[in-house]
Amino acid sequence: MDTVILSRWQFAITTIYHFFFVPVTLGLSTFLAVLETRYVITNDETYKKMVKFWGNIFLINFAIGVVTGIVQEFHFGLNWSEYARFMGDIFGAPLAIEGLMAFFLESTFIGIWIFGWDKISKKTHAAVMWMVAIGSNLSALWILIANSFMQNPVGYAIRNGRAEMTDFWALVGNPNVWYQFPHVLTAGISVGGFLVMAFSAWHLLKKNPHTQDFFRRSMRWAAGFALVGSLLVGLIGHAQGQFLAKNQSMKISAMEGLWETEQPGSFSVVALIDEKNQQNTFDLKIPKALSFLLFNDFSSEVIGIKELQAEAEALYGPGNYIPPVTLSYWSSRTMIGIGLLMILISGLAVLWSRVDGLEKRSWFLKLLIPAGLLPTVAITAGWLVAETGRWPWIVHGLQKIEDAVSPSITAGNIFFSLISFLILYGVLAVVGVSLMLKYGKSDPAAAVEKGE
Amino acid sequence: MDLNILWFILITILFSGFFFLEGFDYGVGILLPFIAKKDNERRAVINTIGPVWDANEVWMITAGGAMFAAFPHMYATLFSGFYIALIFMLLGLIIRGVAFEFRSKREEPSWRSSWDWAIFIGSLLPALLWGVTIANLMRGVAIEADWNYYGGLLPLLNPYSLLGGLVFLGLFTLHGASFLGIKLEGELKQKAKGFAGKIWIPVVALVVIFLIWTYLSTDILNNPGWDGLIPAILAALTLLTYGWFLRQGKEGLTFISGGLTILMATVMVFSGLFPRLMISTLDPANTLTIYNASSSPYTLRVITIVAAIFLPIILIYQGWTYWIFRKRLSPESSDLHY
């Protein structure tokens, strides 16, 4: 196997793994900051207990997110040195700014938060949690500014054999950022909400009278979070799709498995995709629906993959510019399907937890437990669409993936690192998840005492 | 002074901060199994760096990010060229980071001692490997005309660089011990100081040999531009005062001496390299400098403004952390969280 394939596998695996934990950090840090603010305002000790209890799960998750993030910071140099040389003038700056503006904030204040319960005032302690939440979400902003350049290059010139930044504000103002960042931010909110709902549901099913109130209240807050997150992530995702239709049409057409140009475009519900012969052997379609979804009318033309391939060849020279269509198609369907399901589930959870009907419906509580993983699956599918849909480009239109890999590393090197990461990440997943389960299932009073 | 020089200085500052702060963190991790045996003793030791290690580590991450932003070719050459060494370092940092958080989450002695080993190895490996890496930068590596180093791991493990690794390990361990000297109280503190007393002479010997070797086989100490000679002398002197103050029982001054040794050693390395970033042993034309390896003037301006705004703010709030957690700890302390 060559170094490009191995490096892609390593980057994909370590990034996807890292991003199992990051959205939990994004969402739960905000969740905890809100709850702790409630504690300061109301002086209600239950809120403090809630912050400490959910804080345990947050911290276990946070630790894995942090350590797997270090790998990502250095990955561009390790495996993608030609990318680092070609793109460093643009890509390095947001990464450095992420360190200065976000990582320092997040990491300094998390230390104060964990150790500072009795050392600083209540108000300061709540403010410290806000700093953690702001730091985490800012870090997402800067890495997405960097990522958005790869999707939609702006504010640059090709000079001295590389891409050089000409307009920093264009980079920051890249429209792609302002779809992607809110999409990720609200996805994080939904993850936090669904995770807390899952553990709360488990406890409510136990019907332990001492903890019912605690988990009822947790559930109400989490359901609200999950609904707001799910609704917004869906709406923003829809807007993002419309942006991509104009901006990265190949990604959209691959997502839709649309080989031939259609006017108006019909939306495919289920299809069997034959990538080799560039056709769908089975396709269940809703007429005109795709035109409506992408362009808000029933008549717009949607360009097919084959025509886009011809356009790309005319522009960039001969080659294959078609991303993995089957993967894009099913990932996008997974993301959208789960997104809709999340709105439904969190909507019902909000409704029933308000009218106190949640505990009467134990089937629903049982459903909420596995549902805790839904947002994570959707997010992973979403990133697969975003990143594989960029294929064959590492930076859209500027550099191909095959030209970006480090020339000085061997397949043996990457085998070694890939296998090491697989083993270590596997162990961490088992240990981390078992700890989260242990603390998530523990009695809130006991966990607060032991876990701090 | 142009921005290339400014960023060379800023990278030096970031690495100085990293080696100073993570230096004692690594040192504490390395000392853990030697000076603390019982669980509450180990907790006391770990808790001295508990509130700060994560933020200290960000100095390394930001140094890497800043290198990427200001000198992308150095970032590319270094990280791809030193691939296997850096993978080992990352593996160490991963197990160390989660160990701090996970260790206290279960009671079983086998659980806790496993994570203690993770902290030990995860502190030792990066300390050693950063030393090896820096020594190779001082010595130069076989960088080819395309600015890549193709030699792999083995040439990096040459005797000079391995000695550099041991020097880092020794300095960080001393630094960690003097940090425990100002952060702990009672018997545990005495053990940390005792350990420092035992290893001080061997470390001095390693440093002297390393400096002589550096003088003979590299141009770091007699680089025609700037040279690292004065900071090298200051590093050696402060290492001597470290031993002096340790024997005098002056804990604060011992810590300051060890910290200055690390800062001066870092300044020695970078001023000896200046204006080079990575020396090619094959052809001086292949050497990466602050001019041929840098980002464009525009990008340097952008990140200069950002750094000018945020570095002072970071120093203030990080300083505040050390103020909040200024109290000494002991195994009997009530506020052990890890």
PDB file of C-alpha atoms in Angstrom, chain B residues 30 70 147 151 154-155 200 218 223-224 270 285:
ATOM      1  CA  ILE B  30       9.332  11.196  36.246  1.00  0.00           C
ATOM      2  CA  ALA B  70       5.593  31.579  10.730  1.00  0.00           C
ATOM      3  CA  TRP B 147      14.194  20.405   1.950  1.00  0.00           C
ATOM      4  CA  GLY B 151      17.257   9.461   6.866  1.00  0.00           C
ATOM      5  CA  LEU B 154      18.310   5.694  13.275  1.00  0.00           C
ATOM      6  CA  PRO B 155      20.649   8.574  12.295  1.00  0.00           C
ATOM      7  CA  TRP B 200      22.589  16.856  40.740  1.00  0.00           C
ATOM      8  CA  THR B 218      28.719  22.058  16.310  1.00  0.00           C
ATOM      9  CA  ASN B 223      28.235  30.688  15.422  1.00  0.00           C
ATOM     10  CA  PRO B 224      29.694  33.707  13.580  1.00  0.00           C
ATOM     11  CA  PHE B 270      18.123  29.248  19.388  1.00  0.00           C
ATOM     12  CA  ALA B 285      22.326  25.720   0.498  1.00  0.00           C
TER      13      ALA B 285
END
